[in-house]
Coordinates of C-alpha atoms and ligand atoms in Angstrom, one line a residue:
X69 CA -1.7 0.0 2.7
X70 CA -0.6 3.5 3.9
X71 CA -4.5 4.2 5.5
X72 CA -5.8 0.6 6.0
X73 CA -2.7 0.9 9.1
X74 CA -2.9 4.2 9.9
X75 CA -3.5 5.1 13.0
X76 CA -4.3 0.9 14.2
X77 CA -2.2 -0.3 16.9
X78 CA -1.4 -3.3 16.7
X79 CA 0.7 -5.5 19.2
X80 CA 3.7 -7.6 17.9
X81 CA 4.0 -10.4 19.9
X82 CA 7.2 -12.7 19.1
X83 CA 8.8 -15.2 20.8
X84 CA 12.0 -17.7 20.8
X85 CA 11.6 -19.3 17.0
X86 CA 15.1 -18.9 15.1
X87 CA 12.7 -16.2 12.4
X88 CA 12.5 -14.1 15.0
X89 CA 14.9 -11.9 13.1
X90 CA 12.4 -11.8 10.3
X91 CA 10.2 -10.2 13.2
X92 CA 12.3 -6.6 12.4
X93 CA 11.1 -6.6 8.8
X94 CA 7.3 -7.2 9.9
X95 CA 7.8 -4.0 12.4
X96 CA 9.6 -1.9 9.7
X97 CA 6.3 -2.3 7.4
X98 CA 3.8 -2.1 9.7
X99 CA 5.3 1.1 10.9
X100 CA 5.9 2.1 7.3
X101 CA 2.2 1.1 6.7
X102 CA 0.8 3.9 9.5
X103 CA 0.8 1.0 12.4
X104 CA 1.3 1.8 16.2
X105 CA 3.4 -0.8 16.7
X106 CA 3.6 -1.8 20.3
X107 CA 6.9 -5.0 20.2
X108 CA 6.7 -7.3 22.9
X109 CA 9.3 -9.7 22.8
X110 CA 9.0 -13.0 25.3
X111 CA 12.1 -14.1 27.3
X112 CA 13.5 -16.8 24.7
X113 CA 12.9 -14.4 22.1
X114 CA 15.4 -11.8 23.4
X115 CA 18.1 -14.6 23.4
X116 CA 17.9 -14.0 19.5
X117 CA 17.0 -10.9 18.8
X118 CA 17.3 -7.3 21.0
X119 CA 14.6 -5.0 22.0
X120 CA 16.4 -2.3 21.2
X121 CA 15.8 -3.1 17.5
X122 CA 12.3 -3.4 17.7
X123 CA 12.1 0.3 19.5
X124 CA 14.5 1.7 16.8
X125 CA 11.9 1.0 14.4
X126 CA 8.6 1.4 16.1
X127 CA 9.3 4.3 17.8
X128 CA 8.1 2.6 20.5
X129 CA 9.1 0.8 24.3
X130 CA 9.2 -2.8 23.5
X131 CA 8.0 -5.1 26.1
X132 CA 9.9 -7.2 27.5
X133 CA 8.5 -8.8 30.8
X134 CA 5.8 -9.0 33.2
X135 CA 7.3 -7.0 36.4
X136 CA 9.8 -4.5 34.6
X137 CA 8.9 -0.6 36.4
X138 CA 6.9 0.7 34.0
X139 CA 8.4 4.5 31.9
X140 CA 5.3 4.8 30.6
X141 CA 1.6 4.4 31.6
X142 CA 0.8 3.4 28.3
X143 CA 2.2 -0.2 28.5
X144 CA 0.5 -1.2 31.5
X145 CA -1.0 -4.6 30.6
X146 CA -4.5 -4.7 30.5
X147 CA -4.1 -0.8 28.5
X148 CA -2.3 -2.2 26.3
X149 CA -4.7 -5.0 24.9
X150 CA -7.7 -3.1 25.7
X151 CA -6.1 -0.6 23.1
X152 CA -5.1 -3.4 20.7
X153 CA -7.4 -3.1 17.3
X154 CA -5.1 -6.7 16.2
X155 CA -2.5 -9.3 18.4
X156 CA -0.1 -10.5 15.3
X157 CA 2.4 -13.3 16.5
X158 CA 4.9 -13.5 14.3
X159 CA 7.2 -16.1 14.7
X160 CA 4.5 -18.0 16.9
X161 CA 7.1 -21.0 18.2
X162 CA 5.1 -24.5 19.3
X163 CA 5.4 -23.4 23.2
X164 CA 3.4 -20.2 22.7
X165 CA 0.5 -21.9 20.4
X166 CA 0.5 -24.6 23.2
X167 CA 0.4 -22.0 25.6
X168 CA -2.5 -19.8 24.1
X169 CA -4.4 -23.0 23.7
X170 CA -4.4 -23.8 26.9
X171 CA -5.1 -20.7 29.0
X172 CA -1.8 -20.2 30.5
X173 CA -1.2 -16.9 31.5
X174 CA 2.8 -17.1 32.6
X175 CA 4.3 -13.9 30.9
X176 CA 3.4 -10.8 29.2
X177 CA 2.5 -12.0 26.3
X178 CA -0.5 -15.0 26.9
X179 CA -1.6 -13.0 29.5
X180 CA -2.9 -10.4 27.7
X181 CA -3.7 -13.0 25.0
X182 CA -6.5 -13.6 27.7
X183 CA -7.3 -10.2 27.7
X184 CA -7.3 -8.8 24.6
X185 CA -10.9 -9.1 22.9
X186 CA -8.8 -7.8 19.2
X187 CA -8.3 -10.1 16.4
X188 CA -5.2 -12.4 16.7
X189 CA -3.3 -14.0 14.0
X190 CA -0.2 -16.1 14.4
X191 CA 2.6 -17.1 12.1
X192 CA 3.8 -20.2 13.5
X193 CA 7.3 -20.9 12.8
X194 CA 9.3 -24.3 13.8
X195 CA 10.5 -27.5 12.6
X196 CA 8.8 -29.6 10.9
X197 CA 8.6 -32.4 13.1
X198 CA 7.3 -30.4 16.0
X199 CA 5.1 -28.1 12.9
X200 CA 3.5 -31.9 12.3
X201 CA 3.1 -33.0 16.0
X202 CA -0.4 -34.1 16.5
X203 CA 0.4 -32.0 19.5
X204 CA 0.6 -28.4 18.1
X205 CA -1.9 -29.7 14.9
X206 CA -4.2 -30.5 17.7
X207 CA -3.6 -27.0 19.2
X208 CA -3.9 -24.9 16.3
X209 CA -7.7 -26.6 15.9
X210 CA -8.6 -25.1 18.4
X211 CA -7.6 -22.1 18.0
X212 CA -9.0 -21.7 14.6
X213 CA -12.0 -23.0 16.3
X214 CA -12.1 -20.5 18.7
X215 CA -11.8 -17.7 16.0
X216 CA -7.6 -17.8 16.2
X217 CA -6.5 -16.7 12.4
X218 CA -2.8 -18.5 11.2
X219 CA -0.7 -17.7 8.1
X220 CA 1.9 -20.2 6.5
X221 CA 3.6 -21.5 7.8
X222 CA 5.7 -22.3 4.3
X223 CA 7.6 -25.0 3.0
X224 CA 11.4 -25.0 2.3
X225 CA 15.0 -25.5 4.3
X226 CA 14.3 -25.1 8.0
X227 CA 17.3 -23.3 10.5
X228 CA 17.5 -27.3 11.4
X229 CA 19.1 -28.2 7.9
X230 CA 15.3 -30.2 6.9
X231 CA 13.5 -29.1 4.4
X232 CA 10.1 -29.2 5.0
X233 CA 6.7 -27.0 6.5
X234 CA 7.1 -25.3 9.2
X235 CA 8.9 -22.2 8.0
X236 CA 7.8 -18.9 9.0
X237 CA 5.6 -17.6 5.4
X238 CA 7.0 -14.4 3.5
X239 CA 6.5 -11.1 6.1
X240 CA 5.1 -8.9 3.0
X241 CA 2.5 -12.3 3.2
X242 CA 2.4 -11.8 6.9
X243 CA 1.6 -7.3 6.8
X244 CA -1.1 -8.2 3.8
X245 CA -2.4 -11.4 6.1
X246 CA -3.4 -8.2 8.5
X247 CA -5.1 -5.9 6.4
X248 CA -8.9 -7.5 6.5
X249 CA -8.1 -7.5 10.8
X250 CA -7.6 -4.3 10.7
X251 CA -9.4 -2.8 8.3
X252 CA -12.1 -0.1 9.3
X253 CA -14.7 -0.6 6.8
X254 CA -16.1 -3.5 6.1
X255 CA -18.8 -2.3 3.0
X256 CA -17.7 -5.8 0.5
X257 CA -18.6 -8.0 2.9
X258 CA -20.1 -11.1 1.9
X259 CA -19.1 -9.3 -1.9
X260 CA -18.0 -11.9 -3.9
X261 CA -15.7 -10.5 -6.8
X262 CA -14.0 -12.2 -9.5
X263 CA -11.0 -10.5 -11.5
X264 CA -8.5 -11.1 -14.1
X265 CA -4.8 -9.0 -13.8
X266 CA -1.8 -9.3 -15.3
X267 CA -0.9 -9.6 -19.0
X268 CA -1.3 -12.8 -21.3
X269 CA 1.4 -14.4 -23.5
X270 CA 0.9 -15.9 -26.2
X271 CA 3.3 -18.6 -27.1
X272 CA 5.3 -17.6 -30.5
X273 CA 6.7 -21.0 -30.1
X274 CA 8.4 -22.4 -26.3
X275 CA 10.9 -19.9 -26.1
X276 CA 9.6 -16.9 -27.6
X277 CA 6.0 -15.5 -26.5
X278 CA 4.2 -12.4 -27.8
X279 CA 2.0 -10.3 -25.5
X280 CA 0.8 -7.2 -23.5
X281 CA 2.4 -4.8 -21.0
X282 CA 1.0 -5.6 -17.5
X283 CA 2.8 -5.5 -14.3
X284 CA -0.2 -6.0 -12.5
X285 CA 0.0 -3.3 -9.9
X286 CA -3.7 -2.4 -10.6
X287 CA -4.8 -5.4 -10.3
X288 CA -3.1 -5.7 -6.6
X289 CA -4.1 -2.3 -5.5
X290 CA -7.7 -4.1 -6.3
X291 CA -7.4 -7.6 -4.5
X292 CA -5.6 -5.7 -2.3
X293 CA -8.8 -2.8 -1.4
X294 CA -11.1 -5.4 -1.8
X295 CA -10.0 -7.9 0.6
X296 CA -9.2 -5.0 3.0
X297 CA -13.4 -4.0 2.6
X298 CA -14.4 -7.5 3.5
X299 CA -14.7 -9.5 0.0
X300 CA -13.5 -12.7 -1.2
X301 CA -11.8 -12.3 -3.9
X302 CA -10.3 -14.8 -6.7
X303 CA -8.2 -13.8 -9.2
X304 CA -7.2 -15.0 -12.2
X305 CA -3.5 -13.4 -13.2
X306 CA -1.8 -13.7 -16.2
X307 CA 2.2 -12.8 -15.7
X308 CA 3.0 -9.8 -13.7
X309 CA 5.8 -8.3 -11.5
X310 CA 4.1 -8.0 -8.2
X311 CA 2.7 -11.4 -6.6
X312 CA -1.5 -10.9 -5.8
X313 CA -1.9 -10.0 -2.0
X314 CA -2.5 -13.1 0.6
X315 CA -6.2 -13.5 1.2
X316 CA -6.7 -13.6 -2.3
X317 CA -7.4 -16.9 -4.2
X318 CA -4.8 -16.7 -6.8
X319 CA -5.4 -18.4 -10.1
X320 CA -2.5 -18.3 -12.6
X321 CA -2.8 -19.0 -16.5
X322 CA -0.6 -17.6 -19.5
X323 CA -2.6 -17.3 -22.2
X324 CA -6.0 -15.8 -23.0
X325 CA -7.8 -18.6 -23.8
X326 CA -6.9 -20.4 -20.6
X327 CA -7.5 -16.6 -19.2
X328 CA -11.0 -16.8 -20.7
X329 CA -11.6 -20.9 -19.2
X330 CA -11.1 -20.4 -15.6
X331 CA -13.4 -17.1 -15.6
X332 CA -16.2 -18.6 -16.9
X333 CA -16.8 -21.2 -14.4
X334 CA -15.8 -18.5 -11.8
X335 CA -17.8 -15.8 -12.8
X336 CA -21.3 -17.4 -12.6
X337 CA -20.6 -16.9 -8.9
X338 CA -19.1 -13.8 -9.2
X339 CA -21.4 -10.7 -7.6
X340 CA -18.4 -7.9 -9.1
X341 CA -16.2 -9.4 -12.8
X342 CA -13.3 -6.9 -13.1
X343 CA -11.6 -7.3 -15.8
X344 CA -7.9 -5.5 -15.2
X345 CA -5.8 -7.7 -17.2
X346 CA -4.1 -6.4 -20.1
X347 CA -5.1 -9.3 -22.9
X348 CA -3.5 -9.9 -25.7
X349 CA -5.6 -9.6 -28.6
X350 CA -3.6 -11.5 -30.9
X351 CA -2.2 -15.0 -31.0
X352 CA -0.4 -17.2 -32.6
X353 CA -2.3 -19.3 -34.6
X354 CA -0.2 -21.9 -34.9
X355 CA 2.8 -21.9 -32.2
X356 CA 5.7 -24.3 -33.4
X357 CA 6.6 -27.6 -30.3
X358 CA 10.0 -26.9 -31.1
X359 CA 12.2 -23.6 -31.2
X360 CA 12.0 -22.0 -34.5
X361 CA 16.0 -21.0 -35.4
X362 CA 17.3 -18.1 -36.6
X363 CA 17.3 -18.0 -40.9
X364 CA 18.4 -14.5 -42.0
X365 CA 15.0 -14.3 -43.3
X366 CA 12.2 -12.6 -42.6
X367 CA 9.3 -14.8 -40.3
X368 CA 5.6 -14.3 -40.9
X369 CA 3.7 -15.6 -38.3
X370 CA 0.1 -15.7 -38.7
X371 CA -2.2 -14.0 -35.1
X372 CA -5.9 -14.8 -34.8
X373 CA -7.9 -12.4 -32.1
X374 CA -7.7 -13.8 -29.6
X375 CA -11.3 -14.2 -27.0
X376 CA -12.3 -11.6 -25.1
X377 CA -12.9 -12.2 -21.8
X378 CA -14.6 -9.3 -20.5
X379 CA -17.0 -9.6 -23.5
X380 CA -18.1 -13.5 -22.6
X381 CA -18.6 -12.6 -19.2
X382 CA -21.2 -9.1 -19.8
X383 CA -22.8 -11.6 -22.9
X384 CA -24.3 -14.0 -20.1
X385 CA -24.4 -10.8 -17.3
X386 CA -26.4 -11.9 -14.5
X387 CA -29.5 -9.3 -13.5
X388 CA -27.6 -7.6 -10.4
X389 CA -23.4 -9.0 -11.5
X390 CA -22.0 -5.3 -11.7
X391 CA -18.9 -6.1 -14.1
X392 CA -15.8 -3.0 -14.5
X393 CA -13.8 -2.8 -17.0
X394 CA -10.7 -0.8 -18.0
X395 CA -9.2 0.9 -21.4
X396 CA -6.0 2.1 -21.7
X397 CA -6.3 4.5 -24.2
X398 CA -3.6 7.0 -26.2
X399 CA -6.0 8.8 -27.7
X400 CA -9.8 10.1 -27.2
X401 CA -10.2 8.0 -24.0
X402 CA -13.3 9.4 -23.1
X403 CA -14.9 8.8 -25.6
X404 CA -13.8 5.2 -26.3
X405 CA -13.7 4.3 -23.2
X406 CA -17.6 5.7 -23.5
X407 CA -18.2 3.6 -26.6
X408 CA -16.1 -0.1 -24.6
X409 CA -18.8 0.6 -21.6
X410 CA -22.0 0.3 -24.0
X411 CA -19.8 -2.9 -26.3
X412 CA -19.1 -4.6 -23.1
X413 CA -22.3 -4.3 -20.8
X414 CA -20.4 -2.5 -18.5
X415 CA -21.5 -0.6 -15.0
X416 CA -17.7 1.1 -14.7
X417 CA -15.0 1.5 -17.0
X418 CA -11.7 2.8 -16.1
X419 CA -10.1 5.5 -18.7
X420 CA -6.4 5.3 -17.9
X421 CA -3.9 7.0 -19.6
X422 CA -1.1 5.0 -20.6
X423 CA 1.2 7.5 -23.3
X424 CA 2.5 9.3 -19.9
X425 CA 6.3 9.0 -17.6
X426 CA 3.4 9.5 -14.7
X427 CA 0.7 7.1 -15.9
X428 CA 0.4 3.2 -16.6
X429 CA 1.7 0.5 -17.8
X430 CA 4.2 -0.2 -14.2
X431 CA 3.7 3.0 -12.9
X432 CA 2.7 3.4 -9.2
X433 CA 1.0 5.7 -9.7
X434 CA -2.0 6.1 -12.5
X435 CA -4.9 8.8 -14.3
X436 CA -8.3 7.7 -14.3
X437 CA -11.5 8.8 -15.3
X438 CA -14.4 6.8 -13.7
X439 CA -17.8 6.4 -15.7
X440 CA -20.7 4.8 -14.9
X441 CA -23.5 3.2 -17.0
X442 CA -25.2 6.5 -16.1
X443 CA -22.8 8.3 -17.7
X444 CA -21.4 9.6 -14.2
X445 CA -17.9 11.2 -14.9
X446 CA -15.7 10.9 -11.8
X447 CA -12.1 12.5 -13.3
X448 CA -9.4 11.8 -10.8
X449 CA -6.5 13.8 -10.2
X450 CA -2.4 11.5 -10.8
X451 CA -3.4 9.2 -7.7
X452 CA -1.5 6.3 -6.8
X453 CA -2.6 3.1 -7.8
X454 CA -4.1 1.9 -4.7
X455 CA -6.0 5.5 -4.2
X456 CA -7.7 4.8 -7.9
X457 CA -8.5 1.3 -6.8
X458 CA -10.7 2.8 -3.3
X459 CA -12.3 5.1 -5.7
X460 CA -13.6 2.4 -7.7
X461 CA -14.7 0.5 -4.8
X462 CA -16.4 3.1 -3.4
X463 CA -18.0 3.0 -7.0
X464 CA -18.1 -0.8 -6.6
X465 CA -20.0 -0.4 -3.8
X466 CA -23.0 2.4 -4.6
X467 CA -23.1 0.1 -7.6
X468 CA -24.1 -2.6 -5.4
X469 CA -26.3 -0.8 -3.4
X470 CA -28.5 0.4 -6.6
X471 CA -28.6 -3.0 -8.5
Ligands
LIG141 O1 -11.1 -3.6 -25.7 P1 -10.0 -3.3 -24.9 O2 -8.8 -4.3 -24.8 O3 -9.2 -1.9 -25.2 O4 -10.9 -3.6 -23.2 C1 -10.0 -3.1 -22.4 C2 -11.0 -4.0 -21.6 O5 -11.3 -5.3 -21.8 C3 -9.9 -4.5 -20.0 O6 -11.4 -4.4 -18.9 C4 -9.2 -6.0 -20.4 O7 -8.9 -6.5 -19.2 C5 -10.7 -6.7 -20.9 N1 -10.3 -7.4 -22.0 C6 -11.0 -8.9 -22.2 N2 -10.1 -9.8 -22.5 C7 -9.4 -9.4 -24.1 C8 -9.3 -8.0 -24.3 C9 -9.8 -7.4 -23.0 O8 -11.3 -9.2 -20.8 N3 -9.3 -10.1 -24.8

């Protein structure tokens, strides 16, 4: 995330929804990930949240009204609008959406919205009836048609004590939705990537399962990197600790059999298939329909082999389709990985050391070597999973060009 946002200029427009306090979290995340954020508060937002909070978080003067004496010449409205790589309005009220639709320029935010050529992303937050009102819906349609992007809203408990659509979507999802819009690299544009991520749970009975350890962090990092570079990303994800990023189509599954079924259909249309899931190699042959009681005796389970999801895709691999796999090994890492590359018809395999304190399951860092079908080996130093994802996608781009 850091690299994607670094030195990108984001105007964060905050309007007068009760959810305005959540914009502090959005400002904080964007700043943490390296963006230069100019906070802009409408008059009603100022009634709900203080500009001092945003100034402290963003390290920049907040713009609160049109004719404030200029303390910083950079805060001149057209300059800010032209410099911006993205206009993010979060939360956006029905009133803001209406004004933006009709080109009404009656405050700083709406005025500069007409002046900017940056992409615009809107995160609506309002009462359900206001959101569902035909005026709001039609306004949103108009804006969409003009190329404005929307993220959310969510459905849930609202400040007005109703439950329904209109809740501001999770701040982290808003930040993730910014990723493809601020990114500078588009070398995976129009590339369709299907991938697996997470582990699988194979039931013993309705309560217990066996499975592989997997946090899903590598899969998430890969999905985010691919989205940032313009790919369309579908992730068939087994249970994992982290959610897939906003912008990826996530298809949740539990077992290896379900994963295989979902993948076989999707992989046909994929330009690139990445098997990042830690699929359990075995499942219980006949899981019990009721909870097995403790009996004080040994419990025997018969395990049968699961389908090899990546192997299935490899068996029907199309010409020019790129297949990427992982090899998590404790011994003879490179030799085992190279064997798997051949056996599964892969173009690239990522050999991961998993028996160290800093690399492998659940960690934020990874020690990996990338081995290509041409035998080219990139032995990477210890990197964050985001950095490893970037290197993997660089190799994927090279493979696409070579295909
Ligand atoms: O053979 P092994 O499990 O070590 O191979 C690892 C690679 O194969 C990973 O990319 C993993 O996602 C994939 N795999 C799979 N289905 C399985 C087992 C592994 O897709 N049943």
